[in-house]
Amino acid sequence: MLNQTITDNEGVKRYLITLNVNGDTHTVLVKGNAILANVLRDELNLTGTKKGCELGDCGSCTVLLEGKPVDSCMVLAMEADGREITTIEGVAVNSKLDAVQEAMLNYTAVQCGYCTPGMVLSAKALLTRNPHPTEPEVREAISGNLCRCTGYVHIVEAVMAASEGRLVPEDYKSSKAEGESA
Amino acid sequence: MSSERKDEYKVIGHSVPRIDGPEKVTGAAKYTLDLKFPNMLYGKILTSPHAHARIISIDTSEAEALPGVKAVITHEHVPTLKYGLSPARWDENIFCSDKVRFVGDKVAAVACLDESTCYKALKLIKVEYEVLPAVLDFTTAMDEGQPLVHEEYERNINTEIHQEFGDVDKAFAEAYHVRTDTFIGQRTYQCPIEPHTAISMWDNNKLTVYSSTQSPHYFQYYIAREFGLDMGDVRIIKPFVGGGFGGKLEPTGLEFAGAVLAKRTSRPVRMFYDRAEMFAHNRGRHAQQMEITSGVDKNGKILVIHANFKMDGGAYTSLGIASAYYAGALLPMTYEFDNYKFDMYRAYTNLPACGAQRGHGAPQPKYAFESHLDNVAKDLGIDPMDIRILNARRENTETPNNFKVNSCHMRECLEKVREMSDWDEKKKHKIPGRGVGVSTGSFVTGAGYPIYRTDLPHSSAFIRINEDGTAATLYTGAVEIGQGSDTVLCQMAAEAMGYRYEHMKIIAADTEITPMDLGAYASRQTYMSGTAVKMAGEEIKKQIIEMASAMLSLPVSDLDCDDGIVFSLSREGKALTFEEVARKHFVLKGPLLGKGVYTPPKLGGTFKGAPVGTSPAYSFGAQVGEVQIDEETGQIDVLGIWDAHDCGKVINPRLLHGQVHGALFMGMGESCWEEVRYDDKGKIINPELANYLFLTAMDMPPIESEVLDTYEPTGPWGAKEVGEGATNPTLGMFSNAIFDAMGVRVNSLPLTYEKVWRALKEKRELEEAEKNKKS
């Protein structure tokens, strides 16, 4: 299908594309060289998709394109036209966290949080295609997501726990849980 | 300060979930780069392509004429006052006027309607340079006849230190064994994943800056100073920050140029550094040449140390004077000896400026010292673990450079990692190509003195209880950058009030709303901010108990408050909820507020540089690592790492272990992989994450970290630091494990596979030559 285009006074062409993001359909006008990460952040205000390098190295801008994790700084918005995109904002449904998010929270797998959205999406994609991965499989799946804070120790632990349905660690003790039992 | 000590607490000591966790896992957390304001412009800085050049002319006319360009500024449009972080050496300008001093030095800036126009505009600024010879090697930078980076600093000497404690000459004369080794450390960069960003805006003469900062207070101070503003007219707001590790401690061109662009356009201006610009701004770890000489007795007891160092400062001082002092100041921490000499020269070079990276100044000297100590142990035929246990510092001692150590479990940390790693068994049954190494570390729990001279307290806090008592808001200037301070401080506030963590809210790091705190550096917040928060919480608790006393007609001495319940100590069942007492307080007396403040006691000696390295408390730790070396390729496989720490009372175990993991991960990268490399023109070869190699999840080895049950008498509930100290042992530990595995020492960081392979090759060639000579 050919996109509708308009050309401005300087001769720059813009394309009308449709992005299906987290189940919502958005019609946006983009230049041919517009980067998906920028369109998500600047046009749709989905700033949970982070920018860390704009070179496809850090994985902070990971989104799911048709369920597969991609660095959205390496994808043209045009390439995503008509395809299904999941960003971090679409992972929790009606305030209910995904198992990966829940485990990341409970296992303290988050520090500065800048890599977290990309990490969650890479892990979620893994668990969707392989619900019971081995630890090396988890490490491989998130190896494109760089984290500078955690040494990945709690992240790997959380993803393994999520795959095994152990969303609450043994040493977890919120004051709420204690108060309720008292 | 409280000296009460309990084994179990309701809120502290537990791994409660992070208070900022839900926003972070759902992508709702807004970092500075995620913020937009109406009418906002985008700004970029033009930087120098040359390491050292005279500016002949700058022509901005074409850039100004480009549609969408709203302002173009150069040195002509900004204050000429020099700035920096170490007050003794303010040497940086917002823009260069006479010459540029490194590839990436700031020359001009633009503000435009969008980012792509910025890049077009930067290309249209014409700068004519006269290229000058550059100083790129810090080991020769201070030789006679070298070009000068700054004309006013002869022989490119930025900092010169000569300290001597005890009787060094006598101790060397009496020593049984004297040995000298020289090691080289490399330039590394903090590499937070979030790029530096600042958004500046003016309201008449008041400047507001949103910034990815580790210290709103120092930003406020230095920005106000630069523009001649009252501190009260500068508001710094820290949104979520994506890691700092020392790299976001001082204002950058983004804040300084951004403020000027915002003023000239009367519009908010957002500026950020891309990854390569982050590398150029740097403020990462200094490269160092470290010569260490020790004198020991025949049992391996250290009698004297002489540390003779040079460091590569780069083009500007940043916090580098402190880094230079720290390099020597913290060397005598983990082992006891009385005689110590420290010489240091920090050189100016035409490379990016270095500053404070996690473990500030200490990790590389520690690598040198720990490697040297293993060499000494080998000379004397002593087990590396035994020589460390023999020399380990004890509690209630003082270092030769006058640092008072209260709690210290250095020896127990070593014994713990010995047991955890099965050290003795591994030493007894050696497997070819495999080796174990041990190393120690220590770090300040907050600096004893602020960066600029002031008598302001280091931390302060207040707590406001909601009218109906159902929530408490902690206001603190402390700075959450990922380490978990918001969570830990809320735990401490709840514990001190006798309240519950899940009712805590926090407003932090906004200089107009929150009380002053020096920020996230020197591993200071749990202890210093925590002490202020504890005091604020105790003030609330006192008022709650007084109010409950009136409500229950019981004496104050008969009441306590814990976990949200105010109860009688003598009569069972006589109790009120925190909420109802707090509500009553509001009805009868108005807002229920508590405030707290922390200033460290006067610390340290009287010699020049004595304040650097002072701290109210020190952490201690030991690490053992086991490696397997592939003799054909030099590849290093890490089989395991064991860490034991003495960091006082643990407020949140999972957050604490996360700090150890992260510090170890950074230390591992610095040990074997990470290095910022430059070409012969002073240009960075690898300013991107594909080529500046830090560990991915696949590279990270198994780690076991344990915390000793220790108590610091001066700390809040007995707490001290962990975040930076855990980086200190790692480099030396790797060096020693590799040494043990292959019997030869690599004397420079990073300990790359290639260097290991070359060392093995040389060893083989030497052995063959020996064999041939014999036959």
Coordinates of N, CA and C in Angstrom, one line a residue, chain A residues 10 31 41-43 45 47-55 57-58 60 88-89 92 97 101-102 104-108 110-117 120 136 138-140 142-154 156-157 169-176 178-180 182, chain B residues 8 10-11 14-18 20-22 24-27 29-31 33-34 36 115-116 189-195 241-243 245 270 272 274-275 357-358 481-483 500-502 563 654-655 657-659 661-663 665-666 674 688-690 692 694-698 700 703:
Chain A
E10 N 9.9 23.5 1.2 CA 11.3 23.2 0.9 C 11.4 21.9 0.2
K31 N 8.6 12.3 8.5 CA 9.6 12.3 7.4 C 10.1 10.9 7.2
R41 N 8.3 8.9 21.3 CA 8.6 9.8 22.4 C 8.0 11.2 22.2
D42 N 8.3 11.7 21.0 CA 8.0 13.1 20.7 C 6.6 13.3 20.2
E43 N 6.1 12.4 19.4 CA 4.7 12.6 18.8 C 3.7 12.0 19.7
N45 N 4.2 10.9 22.9 CA 4.5 11.2 24.4 C 4.7 9.9 25.1
T47 N 7.2 8.3 26.6 CA 8.6 8.5 27.0 C 9.2 7.4 27.8
G48 N 8.4 6.3 28.1 CA 8.9 5.2 28.7 C 10.0 4.5 27.9
T49 N 9.9 4.7 26.6 CA 10.9 4.2 25.6 C 12.1 5.2 25.7
K50 N 13.2 4.7 26.3 CA 14.3 5.6 26.7 C 15.4 5.7 25.5
K51 N 16.1 6.8 25.5 CA 17.2 6.9 24.6 C 18.5 7.0 25.3
G52 N 19.4 6.1 25.0 CA 20.7 6.1 25.8 C 21.9 6.2 24.9
C53 N 21.8 5.9 23.6 CA 22.9 5.9 22.7 C 22.6 6.3 21.3
E54 N 21.4 6.0 20.9 CA 20.9 6.3 19.5 C 21.8 5.6 18.4
L55 N 22.4 4.5 18.8 CA 23.3 3.7 17.9 C 22.9 2.2 18.0
D57 N 23.2 0.3 20.6 CA 24.1 -0.4 21.5 C 23.6 -0.7 22.8
C58 N 22.7 0.2 23.4 CA 22.4 0.1 24.8 C 21.1 -0.7 25.1
S60 N 18.1 0.6 25.6 CA 17.2 1.3 26.4 C 15.9 1.6 25.7
I88 N 6.7 0.0 26.8 CA 6.6 -0.4 28.2 C 5.3 0.1 28.8
E89 N 4.7 1.2 28.2 CA 3.4 1.7 28.7 C 2.3 0.6 28.5
A92 N 1.7 -3.3 31.4 CA 0.8 -3.5 32.5 C -0.6 -3.3 32.0
L97 N 0.4 -5.3 36.9 CA 1.7 -5.5 36.4 C 1.8 -6.8 35.8
Q101 N 7.4 -7.5 35.4 CA 7.5 -6.2 36.2 C 7.4 -6.5 37.7
E102 N 6.4 -7.3 38.0 CA 6.2 -7.6 39.4 C 7.5 -8.2 40.1
M104 N 10.6 -7.9 38.9 CA 11.6 -6.9 38.9 C 11.5 -6.0 40.1
L105 N 10.3 -5.7 40.5 CA 10.0 -4.9 41.6 C 10.3 -5.6 42.9
N106 N 9.8 -6.8 43.1 CA 10.0 -7.5 44.3 C 11.4 -8.0 44.6
Y107 N 12.1 -8.3 43.5 CA 13.5 -8.8 43.7 C 14.5 -7.6 43.6
T108 N 14.0 -6.4 43.7 CA 14.9 -5.2 43.6 C 15.8 -5.3 42.5
V110 N 15.7 -3.3 40.0 CA 15.7 -2.0 39.5 C 16.6 -1.1 40.3
Q111 N 17.5 -0.3 39.6 CA 18.2 0.7 40.4 C 17.8 2.1 39.8
C112 N 18.6 2.6 38.8 CA 18.3 3.9 38.3 C 17.0 3.8 37.4
G113 N 16.8 2.6 36.9 CA 15.5 2.4 36.1 C 15.6 2.8 34.7
Y114 N 16.7 3.3 34.2 CA 16.8 3.8 32.8 C 16.8 2.7 31.8
C115 N 17.4 1.5 32.2 CA 17.4 0.4 31.3 C 16.2 -0.5 31.5
T116 N 15.4 -0.2 32.6 CA 14.4 -1.1 33.0 C 13.3 -1.4 31.9
P117 N 12.7 -0.3 31.3 CA 11.7 -0.6 30.3 C 12.2 -1.6 29.2
V120 N 12.6 -5.1 30.7 CA 11.3 -5.7 30.9 C 10.8 -6.3 29.5
P136 N 21.2 -19.4 31.3 CA 22.0 -18.8 30.1 C 21.1 -18.3 29.1
V138 N 18.2 -16.8 29.6 CA 17.8 -15.4 30.1 C 18.9 -14.4 29.9
R139 N 20.1 -14.8 30.2 CA 21.3 -13.9 30.0 C 21.4 -13.5 28.6
E140 N 21.2 -14.5 27.7 CA 21.4 -14.2 26.3 C 20.3 -13.2 25.8
I142 N 18.7 -10.9 27.4 CA 18.8 -9.5 27.8 C 20.2 -9.0 27.6
S143 N 21.0 -9.7 26.8 CA 22.4 -9.3 26.6 C 22.5 -8.0 25.7
G144 N 21.4 -7.7 25.0 CA 21.4 -6.5 24.2 C 20.9 -5.3 25.0
N145 N 20.6 -5.5 26.3 CA 20.2 -4.4 27.2 C 21.2 -4.2 28.2
L146 N 21.9 -3.0 28.1 CA 23.0 -2.7 29.0 C 22.5 -2.1 30.3
C147 N 23.0 -2.6 31.4 CA 22.6 -2.0 32.7 C 23.9 -1.6 33.3
R148 N 24.0 -0.4 33.9 CA 25.3 0.1 34.5 C 25.2 0.0 36.0
C149 N 24.0 -0.4 36.5 CA 23.9 -0.3 38.0 C 24.0 -1.6 38.7
T150 N 23.4 -2.7 38.2 CA 23.0 -3.9 39.0 C 24.0 -5.0 38.8
G151 N 24.8 -5.0 37.8 CA 25.6 -6.2 37.5 C 24.7 -7.4 37.0
Y152 N 23.4 -7.0 36.7 CA 22.4 -8.0 36.2 C 22.0 -9.1 37.2
V153 N 22.6 -9.1 38.4 CA 22.4 -10.2 39.3 C 20.9 -10.4 39.7
H154 N 20.3 -9.3 40.2 CA 18.9 -9.3 40.6 C 18.0 -9.4 39.4
V156 N 18.5 -11.0 36.5 CA 18.5 -12.4 36.1 C 17.6 -13.2 37.0
E157 N 17.9 -13.0 38.3 CA 17.1 -13.7 39.4 C 15.6 -13.4 39.2
P169 N 10.1 -12.9 46.5 CA 11.3 -13.6 47.0 C 11.1 -14.0 48.5
E170 N 11.9 -14.9 48.9 CA 11.8 -15.4 50.3 C 12.1 -14.3 51.3
D171 N 13.1 -13.5 51.0 CA 13.5 -12.5 51.9 C 12.7 -11.2 51.8
Y172 N 11.6 -11.2 51.1 CA 10.7 -10.1 50.9 C 9.9 -9.9 52.1
K173 N 9.9 -8.6 52.6 CA 9.1 -8.4 53.8 C 8.7 -6.9 53.8
S174 N 7.5 -6.7 53.3 CA 7.0 -5.3 53.3 C 6.4 -5.1 54.7
S175 N 6.4 -3.9 55.2 CA 5.8 -3.6 56.5 C 4.3 -3.9 56.4
K176 N 3.8 -3.8 55.2 CA 2.3 -4.0 55.1 C 2.0 -5.5 55.4
E178 N 3.6 -7.5 57.1 CA 3.8 -7.8 58.5 C 2.7 -7.3 59.3
G179 N 2.2 -6.1 59.0 CA 1.1 -5.5 59.7 C -0.2 -6.3 59.6
E180 N -0.4 -6.9 58.4 CA -1.6 -7.6 58.2 C -1.6 -8.9 59.0
A182 N -0.2 -9.3 61.8 CA -0.2 -9.0 63.2 C -1.6 -8.9 63.8
Chain B
E8 N 16.3 -6.5 65.9 CA 15.2 -6.5 65.0 C 14.4 -5.2 65.0
K10 N 11.2 -2.9 63.0 CA 10.0 -3.1 62.2 C 10.2 -2.7 60.7
V11 N 10.9 -1.7 60.4 CA 11.0 -1.2 59.1 C 12.4 -1.3 58.5
H14 N 14.9 -4.6 56.6 CA 14.1 -5.4 55.7 C 14.1 -5.0 54.2
S15 N 14.0 -5.9 53.3 CA 14.0 -5.6 51.9 C 12.7 -5.2 51.4
V16 N 12.2 -4.0 51.9 CA 11.0 -3.5 51.4 C 11.2 -3.1 49.9
P17 N 10.1 -3.1 49.1 CA 10.3 -2.8 47.7 C 10.6 -1.3 47.6
R18 N 11.3 -1.0 46.5 CA 11.7 0.4 46.3 C 10.4 1.3 46.1
D20 N 10.3 4.0 44.5 CA 10.1 4.5 43.1 C 10.0 3.3 42.1
G21 N 9.9 2.1 42.6 CA 9.9 0.9 41.7 C 8.7 0.9 40.7
P22 N 7.5 1.1 41.2 CA 6.3 1.0 40.2 C 6.5 2.0 39.1
K24 N 9.2 3.1 37.8 CA 10.3 2.7 36.9 C 10.0 1.4 36.1
V25 N 9.2 0.5 36.6 CA 8.9 -0.7 35.8 C 7.8 -0.5 34.8
T26 N 7.0 0.5 35.0 CA 6.0 0.8 34.0 C 6.3 1.9 33.0
G27 N 7.5 2.5 33.1 CA 7.9 3.5 32.2 C 7.3 4.8 32.5
A29 N 8.2 6.8 35.0 CA 9.2 7.6 35.6 C 9.7 8.6 34.5
K30 N 9.7 9.9 34.8 CA 10.2 10.9 33.9 C 11.6 11.3 34.2
Y31 N 12.5 11.1 33.3 CA 13.9 11.6 33.4 C 13.9 13.0 32.7
L33 N 15.3 14.2 30.1 CA 15.1 14.1 28.6 C 13.6 13.8 28.2
D34 N 12.8 13.4 29.2 CA 11.4 13.1 28.9 C 10.5 14.3 29.2
K36 N 9.0 18.1 28.7 CA 8.8 19.1 27.7 C 8.1 20.3 28.3
E115 N 15.7 19.8 17.1 CA 17.0 19.3 17.2 C 17.8 19.2 15.9
S116 N 17.0 18.9 14.8 CA 17.7 18.7 13.5 C 18.2 20.1 13.0
Y189 N 35.5 5.7 32.0 CA 34.4 6.6 32.1 C 33.1 6.0 32.8
Q190 N 32.4 6.8 33.6 CA 31.3 6.3 34.4 C 30.3 5.7 33.5
C191 N 30.0 6.3 32.3 CA 29.0 5.7 31.4 C 27.6 5.4 32.0
P192 N 27.0 6.4 32.7 CA 25.6 6.2 33.1 C 24.8 5.9 31.8
I193 N 23.7 5.2 31.9 CA 22.9 4.9 30.7 C 22.1 6.1 30.3
E194 N 21.7 6.9 31.3 CA 21.0 8.2 30.9 C 21.9 9.3 30.5
P195 N 21.8 9.9 29.3 CA 22.6 11.0 28.9 C 22.3 12.2 29.8
V241 N 16.9 10.3 37.8 CA 18.2 10.3 37.2 C 18.7 8.9 36.9
G242 N 19.2 8.7 35.7 CA 19.5 7.4 35.2 C 21.0 7.0 35.5
G243 N 21.4 7.1 36.7 CA 22.8 6.7 37.1 C 23.7 7.9 37.0
F245 N 27.4 7.8 39.1 CA 28.7 7.2 39.4 C 29.8 8.3 39.5
R270 N 16.0 23.1 26.2 CA 16.5 21.7 26.6 C 17.7 21.3 25.9
F272 N 21.0 18.3 25.7 CA 21.6 17.0 26.2 C 22.9 16.7 25.5
D274 N 24.9 13.8 23.6 CA 24.8 12.4 23.1 C 25.9 11.6 23.7
R275 N 25.9 10.3 23.3 CA 26.9 9.4 23.9 C 28.3 9.8 23.7
Q357 N 35.2 9.2 39.9 CA 34.4 8.1 39.5 C 34.3 7.1 40.7
R358 N 33.2 6.5 40.9 CA 32.9 5.5 41.9 C 34.2 5.0 42.6
I481 N 19.7 8.6 42.7 CA 20.2 8.4 41.3 C 20.2 7.0 40.9
G482 N 19.5 6.2 41.7 CA 19.4 4.7 41.4 C 19.8 3.9 42.6
Q483 N 20.6 4.5 43.4 CA 21.2 3.7 44.5 C 20.2 3.3 45.6
R500 N 4.7 3.5 59.5 CA 4.8 2.4 58.6 C 5.3 2.9 57.2
Y501 N 6.2 2.1 56.6 CA 6.8 2.4 55.3 C 5.8 2.7 54.2
E502 N 4.8 1.8 54.2 CA 3.8 2.0 53.0 C 3.0 3.3 53.1
D563 N 5.4 0.9 64.6 CA 4.6 0.3 63.6 C 3.2 1.0 63.5
R654 N 18.4 -6.1 50.2 CA 18.5 -6.3 48.7 C 19.1 -5.1 48.0
L655 N 18.7 -3.9 48.5 CA 19.4 -2.7 47.9 C 20.9 -2.7 48.2
H657 N 22.9 -5.4 48.6 CA 23.6 -6.4 47.8 C 23.6 -5.9 46.3
G658 N 22.6 -5.1 45.9 CA 22.5 -4.5 44.6 C 23.7 -3.6 44.4
Q659 N 24.0 -2.8 45.5 CA 25.2 -1.9 45.4 C 26.5 -2.7 45.3
H661 N 26.8 -5.7 44.0 CA 26.9 -6.3 42.7 C 27.3 -5.3 41.6
G662 N 26.7 -4.1 41.7 CA 27.0 -3.1 40.7 C 28.4 -2.6 40.8
A663 N 28.9 -2.4 42.0 CA 30.3 -2.0 42.2 C 31.2 -3.0 41.7
F665 N 30.6 -5.2 39.4 CA 30.5 -5.3 37.9 C 31.3 -4.1 37.3
M666 N 31.3 -3.0 37.9 CA 32.1 -1.8 37.4 C 33.6 -2.1 37.6
E674 N 37.4 -2.3 30.3 CA 37.1 -0.9 30.0 C 38.3 0.0 29.9
E688 N 31.7 5.1 22.1 CA 30.3 4.5 22.0 C 30.3 3.2 22.7
L689 N 29.1 2.7 23.1 CA 29.0 1.6 23.9 C 29.3 0.3 23.2
A690 N 29.4 0.3 21.9 CA 29.8 -0.9 21.2 C 31.3 -1.1 21.3
Y692 N 33.4 0.8 23.8 CA 33.8 0.9 25.2 C 33.1 -0.2 25.9
F694 N 31.8 -2.6 28.4 CA 31.5 -3.0 29.8 C 30.6 -4.3 29.7
L695 N 30.5 -4.9 30.8 CA 29.9 -6.3 30.8 C 28.5 -6.4 30.4
T696 N 28.1 -7.3 29.6 CA 26.7 -7.6 29.4 C 26.3 -8.7 30.4
A697 N 25.0 -9.1 30.4 CA 24.5 -10.1 31.3 C 25.2 -11.4 31.0
M698 N 25.7 -11.6 29.8 CA 26.3 -12.9 29.5 C 27.8 -13.0 30.0
M700 N 28.7 -11.6 33.0 CA 28.8 -11.5 34.4 C 28.9 -12.8 35.1
I703 N 28.3 -14.4 41.6 CA 28.8 -13.6 42.7 C 28.2 -14.0 44.0

